[in-house]
């Protein structure tokens, strides 16, 4: 949705909602949407709710995301840091029984990829020469799979060159770079704000605060070192 907004050059005010700390249960959010669904879009006096699953062609991306975190042996070159994986696993402990096994879900990707592959063989974008909502949805899906370490399994192994070419072209678009940025820093930009929000909601003890500040300092140094090495 943010990709579409930026593709169209629309003006909007954004407010991040932290899922790990259940910020969607806060009174201010409940007044917007009693169903606790994220994201929520407000246009004038109208509140519009759109679920992520609908934007990703009905594929169970939550299951893929959680599955890759719980079963890293199924991924290749995953970009999720170990410290983030440990934290996310802790949040998933109570819901682990509800997650579907990733190896049982993977076959559902085959047919969608094959149909999109045929489209990409004869057209610049999925629906023709113009970049449309269908391209936004596929681009967001491929970005998530790339981030989870599944890109080499599904297209970077050379089996779907047109799909790989499509993703490379999508990443060069201004809206994609603005919204998703460098895929290596996607999770880092989300973890730090959540950490500060957790401190604000539940102030830690002296020992906990010292440990947390040390961890945040280490994460900041890691980010500086990584970006300096990558771009300088």
PDB file of C-alpha atoms in Angstrom:
ATOM      1  CA  UNK A   1       0.000   0.000   0.000  1.00  0.00           C
ATOM      2  CA  UNK A   2       2.833   2.398   0.814  1.00  0.00           C
ATOM      3  CA  UNK A   3       4.376   1.523  -2.549  1.00  0.00           C
ATOM      4  CA  UNK A   4       1.149   2.520  -4.315  1.00  0.00           C
ATOM      5  CA  UNK A   5       0.947   5.789  -2.374  1.00  0.00           C
ATOM      6  CA  UNK A   6       4.495   6.694  -3.380  1.00  0.00           C
ATOM      7  CA  UNK A   7       4.040   5.526  -6.978  1.00  0.00           C
ATOM      8  CA  UNK A   8       1.082   7.916  -7.266  1.00  0.00           C
ATOM      9  CA  UNK A   9       2.899  10.703  -5.416  1.00  0.00           C
ATOM     10  CA  UNK A  10       0.101  11.076  -2.857  1.00  0.00           C
ATOM     11  CA  UNK A  11       0.605  13.074   0.324  1.00  0.00           C
ATOM     12  CA  UNK A  12      -0.049  11.202   3.551  1.00  0.00           C
ATOM     13  CA  UNK A  13       0.920  11.117   7.211  1.00  0.00           C
ATOM     14  CA  UNK A  14       2.264   7.791   8.465  1.00  0.00           C
ATOM     15  CA  UNK A  15       2.205   6.328  11.964  1.00  0.00           C
ATOM     16  CA  UNK A  16       4.082   3.108  12.681  1.00  0.00           C
ATOM     17  CA  UNK A  17       2.251   0.499  14.755  1.00  0.00           C
ATOM     18  CA  UNK A  18       4.437  -1.996  16.611  1.00  0.00           C
ATOM     19  CA  UNK A  19       3.074  -5.537  16.386  1.00  0.00           C
ATOM     20  CA  UNK A  20       5.605  -7.178  18.781  1.00  0.00           C
ATOM     21  CA  UNK A  21       4.457  -4.992  21.691  1.00  0.00           C
ATOM     22  CA  UNK A  22       0.770  -5.220  20.666  1.00  0.00           C
ATOM     23  CA  UNK A  23       0.422  -1.489  20.069  1.00  0.00           C
ATOM     24  CA  UNK A  24      -2.681  -2.245  17.997  1.00  0.00           C
ATOM     25  CA  UNK A  25      -4.475  -2.919  21.301  1.00  0.00           C
ATOM     26  CA  UNK A  26      -3.873   0.629  22.538  1.00  0.00           C
ATOM     27  CA  UNK A  27      -7.040   2.735  23.079  1.00  0.00           C
ATOM     28  CA  UNK A  28      -6.110   5.233  20.352  1.00  0.00           C
ATOM     29  CA  UNK A  29      -5.852   2.424  17.774  1.00  0.00           C
ATOM     30  CA  UNK A  30      -8.957   0.603  18.988  1.00  0.00           C
ATOM     31  CA  UNK A  31     -10.945   3.786  18.396  1.00  0.00           C
ATOM     32  CA  UNK A  32      -9.868   3.605  14.742  1.00  0.00           C
ATOM     33  CA  UNK A  33     -10.484  -0.100  14.271  1.00  0.00           C
ATOM     34  CA  UNK A  34     -12.150  -2.400  16.804  1.00  0.00           C
ATOM     35  CA  UNK A  35     -11.025  -5.400  14.775  1.00  0.00           C
ATOM     36  CA  UNK A  36      -7.364  -4.638  15.634  1.00  0.00           C
ATOM     37  CA  UNK A  37      -6.433  -5.044  11.959  1.00  0.00           C
ATOM     38  CA  UNK A  38      -3.222  -3.488  10.650  1.00  0.00           C
ATOM     39  CA  UNK A  39      -2.859  -1.385   8.560  1.00  0.00           C
ATOM     40  CA  UNK A  40      -5.650   1.168   8.851  1.00  0.00           C
ATOM     41  CA  UNK A  41      -6.080   3.915   6.264  1.00  0.00           C
ATOM     42  CA  UNK A  42      -7.941   7.128   7.036  1.00  0.00           C
ATOM     43  CA  UNK A  43      -9.115   9.193   4.062  1.00  0.00           C
ATOM     44  CA  UNK A  44     -11.087  12.232   5.189  1.00  0.00           C
ATOM     45  CA  UNK A  45     -13.775  10.913   7.526  1.00  0.00           C
ATOM     46  CA  UNK A  46     -13.548   7.399   6.106  1.00  0.00           C
ATOM     47  CA  UNK A  47     -11.568   4.613   7.751  1.00  0.00           C
ATOM     48  CA  UNK A  48     -10.438   1.863   5.409  1.00  0.00           C
ATOM     49  CA  UNK A  49      -9.002  -1.436   6.576  1.00  0.00           C
ATOM     50  CA  UNK A  50      -6.875  -3.598   4.291  1.00  0.00           C
ATOM     51  CA  UNK A  51      -5.185  -6.785   5.386  1.00  0.00           C
ATOM     52  CA  UNK A  52      -1.662  -7.650   4.273  1.00  0.00           C
ATOM     53  CA  UNK A  53      -2.734 -11.105   3.146  1.00  0.00           C
ATOM     54  CA  UNK A  54      -4.995  -9.629   0.492  1.00  0.00           C
ATOM     55  CA  UNK A  55      -2.080  -7.595  -0.863  1.00  0.00           C
ATOM     56  CA  UNK A  56       0.087 -10.685  -1.242  1.00  0.00           C
ATOM     57  CA  UNK A  57      -2.256 -12.640  -3.525  1.00  0.00           C
ATOM     58  CA  UNK A  58      -3.757 -14.609  -0.653  1.00  0.00           C
ATOM     59  CA  UNK A  59      -0.484 -16.377   0.200  1.00  0.00           C
ATOM     60  CA  UNK A  60       0.006 -17.053   3.954  1.00  0.00           C
ATOM     61  CA  UNK A  61       3.007 -14.755   4.367  1.00  0.00           C
ATOM     62  CA  UNK A  62       2.768 -14.902   8.158  1.00  0.00           C
ATOM     63  CA  UNK A  63       3.345 -18.653   7.967  1.00  0.00           C
ATOM     64  CA  UNK A  64       6.317 -18.210   5.624  1.00  0.00           C
ATOM     65  CA  UNK A  65       7.838 -15.485   7.783  1.00  0.00           C
ATOM     66  CA  UNK A  66       7.405 -17.352  11.057  1.00  0.00           C
ATOM     67  CA  UNK A  67       8.453 -20.625   9.436  1.00  0.00           C
ATOM     68  CA  UNK A  68      11.747 -19.169   8.233  1.00  0.00           C
ATOM     69  CA  UNK A  69      12.431 -17.762  11.694  1.00  0.00           C
ATOM     70  CA  UNK A  70      11.647 -21.057  13.436  1.00  0.00           C
ATOM     71  CA  UNK A  71      13.392 -23.202  10.797  1.00  0.00           C
ATOM     72  CA  UNK A  72      16.460 -21.260   9.546  1.00  0.00           C
ATOM     73  CA  UNK A  73      17.872 -24.464   8.047  1.00  0.00           C
ATOM     74  CA  UNK A  74      15.331 -24.084   5.224  1.00  0.00           C
ATOM     75  CA  UNK A  75      16.706 -20.696   4.149  1.00  0.00           C
ATOM     76  CA  UNK A  76      19.800 -19.462   2.321  1.00  0.00           C
ATOM     77  CA  UNK A  77      21.466 -16.114   3.076  1.00  0.00           C
ATOM     78  CA  UNK A  78      18.650 -14.980   5.356  1.00  0.00           C
ATOM     79  CA  UNK A  79      18.986 -11.301   6.276  1.00  0.00           C
ATOM     80  CA  UNK A  80      17.392 -11.636   9.712  1.00  0.00           C
ATOM     81  CA  UNK A  81      20.067 -11.048  12.420  1.00  0.00           C
ATOM     82  CA  UNK A  82      20.387 -13.665  15.162  1.00  0.00           C
ATOM     83  CA  UNK A  83      19.502 -11.182  17.919  1.00  0.00           C
ATOM     84  CA  UNK A  84      16.259 -10.348  16.121  1.00  0.00           C
ATOM     85  CA  UNK A  85      15.506 -14.010  15.476  1.00  0.00           C
ATOM     86  CA  UNK A  86      15.837 -14.819  19.174  1.00  0.00           C
ATOM     87  CA  UNK A  87      13.480 -11.985  20.121  1.00  0.00           C
ATOM     88  CA  UNK A  88      10.896 -12.939  17.517  1.00  0.00           C
ATOM     89  CA  UNK A  89      11.040 -16.583  18.562  1.00  0.00           C
ATOM     90  CA  UNK A  90      10.210 -15.527  22.097  1.00  0.00           C
ATOM     91  CA  UNK A  91       7.098 -13.746  20.856  1.00  0.00           C
ATOM     92  CA  UNK A  92       6.101 -16.756  18.778  1.00  0.00           C
ATOM     93  CA  UNK A  93       6.378 -19.279  21.602  1.00  0.00           C
ATOM     94  CA  UNK A  94       2.722 -19.106  22.628  1.00  0.00           C
ATOM     95  CA  UNK A  95       1.517 -19.178  19.025  1.00  0.00           C
ATOM     96  CA  UNK A  96       3.845 -21.907  17.749  1.00  0.00           C
ATOM     97  CA  UNK A  97       1.120 -24.569  17.750  1.00  0.00           C
ATOM     98  CA  UNK A  98      -0.960 -22.470  15.351  1.00  0.00           C
ATOM     99  CA  UNK A  99       1.748 -22.049  12.707  1.00  0.00           C
ATOM    100  CA  UNK A 100       1.720 -24.284   9.633  1.00  0.00           C
ATOM    101  CA  UNK A 101       4.885 -26.120   8.704  1.00  0.00           C
ATOM    102  CA  UNK A 102       6.779 -24.269   6.005  1.00  0.00           C
ATOM    103  CA  UNK A 103       7.639 -27.417   4.084  1.00  0.00           C
ATOM    104  CA  UNK A 104       3.914 -28.208   3.766  1.00  0.00           C
ATOM    105  CA  UNK A 105       3.161 -24.721   2.452  1.00  0.00           C
ATOM    106  CA  UNK A 106       5.941 -24.304  -0.113  1.00  0.00           C
ATOM    107  CA  UNK A 107       4.155 -26.201  -2.933  1.00  0.00           C
ATOM    108  CA  UNK A 108       1.451 -23.513  -2.980  1.00  0.00           C
ATOM    109  CA  UNK A 109       4.009 -21.103  -4.418  1.00  0.00           C
ATOM    110  CA  UNK A 110       4.700 -23.185  -7.503  1.00  0.00           C
ATOM    111  CA  UNK A 111       1.600 -22.409  -9.555  1.00  0.00           C
ATOM    112  CA  UNK A 112       1.532 -18.643  -8.821  1.00  0.00           C
ATOM    113  CA  UNK A 113       5.193 -18.380  -9.801  1.00  0.00           C
ATOM    114  CA  UNK A 114       4.704 -20.342 -13.019  1.00  0.00           C
ATOM    115  CA  UNK A 115       1.774 -18.189 -14.118  1.00  0.00           C
ATOM    116  CA  UNK A 116       3.668 -14.988 -13.351  1.00  0.00           C
ATOM    117  CA  UNK A 117       6.734 -16.360 -15.130  1.00  0.00           C
ATOM    118  CA  UNK A 118       4.726 -16.832 -18.343  1.00  0.00           C
ATOM    119  CA  UNK A 119       3.461 -13.263 -18.088  1.00  0.00           C
ATOM    120  CA  UNK A 120       6.959 -11.879 -17.642  1.00  0.00           C
ATOM    121  CA  UNK A 121       8.244 -13.665 -20.740  1.00  0.00           C
ATOM    122  CA  UNK A 122       6.177 -11.505 -23.080  1.00  0.00           C
ATOM    123  CA  UNK A 123       5.474  -8.251 -21.217  1.00  0.00           C
ATOM    124  CA  UNK A 124       7.526  -5.599 -19.422  1.00  0.00           C
ATOM    125  CA  UNK A 125       5.171  -5.657 -16.435  1.00  0.00           C
ATOM    126  CA  UNK A 126       2.507  -8.167 -15.387  1.00  0.00           C
ATOM    127  CA  UNK A 127      -0.414  -6.399 -17.080  1.00  0.00           C
ATOM    128  CA  UNK A 128       1.424  -4.766 -19.974  1.00  0.00           C
ATOM    129  CA  UNK A 129       3.747  -1.784 -20.443  1.00  0.00           C
ATOM    130  CA  UNK A 130       2.326   0.141 -17.443  1.00  0.00           C
ATOM    131  CA  UNK A 131       3.360  -0.467 -13.821  1.00  0.00           C
ATOM    132  CA  UNK A 132       0.159  -1.481 -11.992  1.00  0.00           C
ATOM    133  CA  UNK A 133      -1.108  -2.684  -8.612  1.00  0.00           C
ATOM    134  CA  UNK A 134      -0.362  -6.269  -9.660  1.00  0.00           C
ATOM    135  CA  UNK A 135       3.330  -5.368  -9.986  1.00  0.00           C
ATOM    136  CA  UNK A 136       3.266  -3.701  -6.570  1.00  0.00           C
ATOM    137  CA  UNK A 137       1.838  -6.866  -4.970  1.00  0.00           C
ATOM    138  CA  UNK A 138       4.355  -9.165  -6.656  1.00  0.00           C
ATOM    139  CA  UNK A 139       7.242  -6.821  -5.848  1.00  0.00           C
ATOM    140  CA  UNK A 140       6.277  -6.730  -2.161  1.00  0.00           C
ATOM    141  CA  UNK A 141       5.972 -10.524  -2.100  1.00  0.00           C
ATOM    142  CA  UNK A 142       9.398 -11.048  -3.688  1.00  0.00           C
ATOM    143  CA  UNK A 143      10.927  -8.534  -1.284  1.00  0.00           C
ATOM    144  CA  UNK A 144       9.601 -10.509   1.690  1.00  0.00           C
ATOM    145  CA  UNK A 145      10.867 -13.823   0.280  1.00  0.00           C
ATOM    146  CA  UNK A 146      14.248 -12.246  -0.463  1.00  0.00           C
ATOM    147  CA  UNK A 147      14.445 -10.948   3.093  1.00  0.00           C
ATOM    148  CA  UNK A 148      13.582 -14.396   4.488  1.00  0.00           C
ATOM    149  CA  UNK A 149      16.334 -16.075   2.474  1.00  0.00           C
ATOM    150  CA  UNK A 150      14.083 -17.900  -0.005  1.00  0.00           C
ATOM    151  CA  UNK A 151      15.084 -16.044  -3.181  1.00  0.00           C
ATOM    152  CA  UNK A 152      17.756 -18.544  -4.234  1.00  0.00           C
ATOM    153  CA  UNK A 153      15.258 -21.350  -3.818  1.00  0.00           C
ATOM    154  CA  UNK A 154      12.616 -19.800  -6.053  1.00  0.00           C
ATOM    155  CA  UNK A 155      14.300 -17.595  -8.669  1.00  0.00           C
ATOM    156  CA  UNK A 156      17.983 -16.783  -8.086  1.00  0.00           C
ATOM    157  CA  UNK A 157      18.945 -20.372  -8.916  1.00  0.00           C
ATOM    158  CA  UNK A 158      18.396 -19.537 -12.587  1.00  0.00           C
ATOM    159  CA  UNK A 159      15.091 -21.401 -12.889  1.00  0.00           C
ATOM    160  CA  UNK A 160      13.035 -18.210 -13.366  1.00  0.00           C
ATOM    161  CA  UNK A 161      15.222 -15.592 -15.100  1.00  0.00           C
ATOM    162  CA  UNK A 162      12.275 -13.385 -16.047  1.00  0.00           C
ATOM    163  CA  UNK A 163      11.077 -13.269 -12.453  1.00  0.00           C
ATOM    164  CA  UNK A 164      14.583 -12.311 -11.366  1.00  0.00           C
ATOM    165  CA  UNK A 165      14.710  -9.598 -14.031  1.00  0.00           C
ATOM    166  CA  UNK A 166      11.323  -8.316 -12.860  1.00  0.00           C
ATOM    167  CA  UNK A 167      12.484  -8.011  -9.248  1.00  0.00           C
ATOM    168  CA  UNK A 168      15.693  -6.252 -10.292  1.00  0.00           C
ATOM    169  CA  UNK A 169      13.663  -3.675 -12.236  1.00  0.00           C
ATOM    170  CA  UNK A 170      11.192  -3.188  -9.387  1.00  0.00           C
ATOM    171  CA  UNK A 171      14.030  -2.481  -6.950  1.00  0.00           C
ATOM    172  CA  UNK A 172      15.249   0.355  -9.174  1.00  0.00           C
ATOM    173  CA  UNK A 173      11.956   2.250  -8.970  1.00  0.00           C
ATOM    174  CA  UNK A 174      11.978   5.392  -6.850  1.00  0.00           C
ATOM    175  CA  UNK A 175       8.935   4.362  -4.794  1.00  0.00           C
ATOM    176  CA  UNK A 176      10.458   0.978  -3.963  1.00  0.00           C
ATOM    177  CA  UNK A 177      13.725   2.539  -2.804  1.00  0.00           C
ATOM    178  CA  UNK A 178      11.876   5.129  -0.738  1.00  0.00           C
ATOM    179  CA  UNK A 179       9.498   2.715   1.000  1.00  0.00           C
ATOM    180  CA  UNK A 180      11.598  -0.433   1.400  1.00  0.00           C
ATOM    181  CA  UNK A 181      15.084   0.972   0.982  1.00  0.00           C
ATOM    182  CA  UNK A 182      18.120  -1.280   1.201  1.00  0.00           C
ATOM    183  CA  UNK A 183      16.859  -4.748   2.039  1.00  0.00           C
ATOM    184  CA  UNK A 184      19.832  -5.246   4.397  1.00  0.00           C
ATOM    185  CA  UNK A 185      18.628  -2.486   6.734  1.00  0.00           C
ATOM    186  CA  UNK A 186      14.888  -3.223   6.641  1.00  0.00           C
ATOM    187  CA  UNK A 187      14.721  -5.178   9.896  1.00  0.00           C
ATOM    188  CA  UNK A 188      17.277  -2.997  11.689  1.00  0.00           C
ATOM    189  CA  UNK A 189      15.131   0.077  11.102  1.00  0.00           C
ATOM    190  CA  UNK A 190      12.168  -1.735  12.667  1.00  0.00           C
ATOM    191  CA  UNK A 191      13.923  -3.286  15.676  1.00  0.00           C
ATOM    192  CA  UNK A 192      15.399  -0.105  17.148  1.00  0.00           C
ATOM    193  CA  UNK A 193      12.116   1.881  17.307  1.00  0.00           C
ATOM    194  CA  UNK A 194      10.360  -1.101  18.900  1.00  0.00           C
ATOM    195  CA  UNK A 195      13.075  -1.375  21.532  1.00  0.00           C
ATOM    196  CA  UNK A 196      12.638   2.268  22.540  1.00  0.00           C
ATOM    197  CA  UNK A 197       8.846   1.869  22.637  1.00  0.00           C
ATOM    198  CA  UNK A 198       9.159  -1.095  24.982  1.00  0.00           C
ATOM    199  CA  UNK A 199      11.362   0.947  27.317  1.00  0.00           C
ATOM    200  CA  UNK A 200       8.810   3.756  27.282  1.00  0.00           C
ATOM    201  CA  UNK A 201       5.915   1.421  28.134  1.00  0.00           C
ATOM    202  CA  UNK A 202       7.754  -0.658  30.766  1.00  0.00           C
ATOM    203  CA  UNK A 203      10.805   1.108  32.249  1.00  0.00           C
ATOM    204  CA  UNK A 204      13.453  -1.559  33.027  1.00  0.00           C
ATOM    205  CA  UNK A 205      15.381  -1.992  36.242  1.00  0.00           C
ATOM    206  CA  UNK A 206      18.870  -0.501  36.604  1.00  0.00           C
ATOM    207  CA  UNK A 207      20.511  -3.738  35.519  1.00  0.00           C
ATOM    208  CA  UNK A 208      18.031  -4.188  32.692  1.00  0.00           C
ATOM    209  CA  UNK A 209      18.500  -0.588  31.560  1.00  0.00           C
ATOM    210  CA  UNK A 210      22.279  -0.967  31.509  1.00  0.00           C
ATOM    211  CA  UNK A 211      22.022  -4.146  29.485  1.00  0.00           C
ATOM    212  CA  UNK A 212      19.498  -2.608  27.094  1.00  0.00           C
ATOM    213  CA  UNK A 213      21.535   0.549  26.516  1.00  0.00           C
ATOM    214  CA  UNK A 214      24.619  -1.551  25.910  1.00  0.00           C
ATOM    215  CA  UNK A 215      22.713  -3.681  23.410  1.00  0.00           C
ATOM    216  CA  UNK A 216      21.320  -0.633  21.610  1.00  0.00           C
ATOM    217  CA  UNK A 217      24.787   0.880  21.481  1.00  0.00           C
ATOM    218  CA  UNK A 218      26.145  -2.321  19.990  1.00  0.00           C
ATOM    219  CA  UNK A 219      23.352  -2.422  17.433  1.00  0.00           C
ATOM    220  CA  UNK A 220      24.037   1.194  16.504  1.00  0.00           C
ATOM    221  CA  UNK A 221      27.744   0.490  16.067  1.00  0.00           C
ATOM    222  CA  UNK A 222      26.932  -2.575  13.965  1.00  0.00           C
ATOM    223  CA  UNK A 223      24.671  -0.499  11.727  1.00  0.00           C
ATOM    224  CA  UNK A 224      27.361   2.214  11.330  1.00  0.00           C
ATOM    225  CA  UNK A 225      30.078  -0.337  10.578  1.00  0.00           C
ATOM    226  CA  UNK A 226      27.888  -2.205   8.063  1.00  0.00           C
ATOM    227  CA  UNK A 227      26.791   0.905   6.177  1.00  0.00           C
ATOM    228  CA  UNK A 228      30.309   2.345   6.174  1.00  0.00           C
ATOM    229  CA  UNK A 229      31.688  -0.889   4.756  1.00  0.00           C
ATOM    230  CA  UNK A 230      28.883  -1.104   2.195  1.00  0.00           C
ATOM    231  CA  UNK A 231      28.798   2.456   0.877  1.00  0.00           C
ATOM    232  CA  UNK A 232      32.160   4.081   1.699  1.00  0.00           C
TER     233      UNK A 232
END
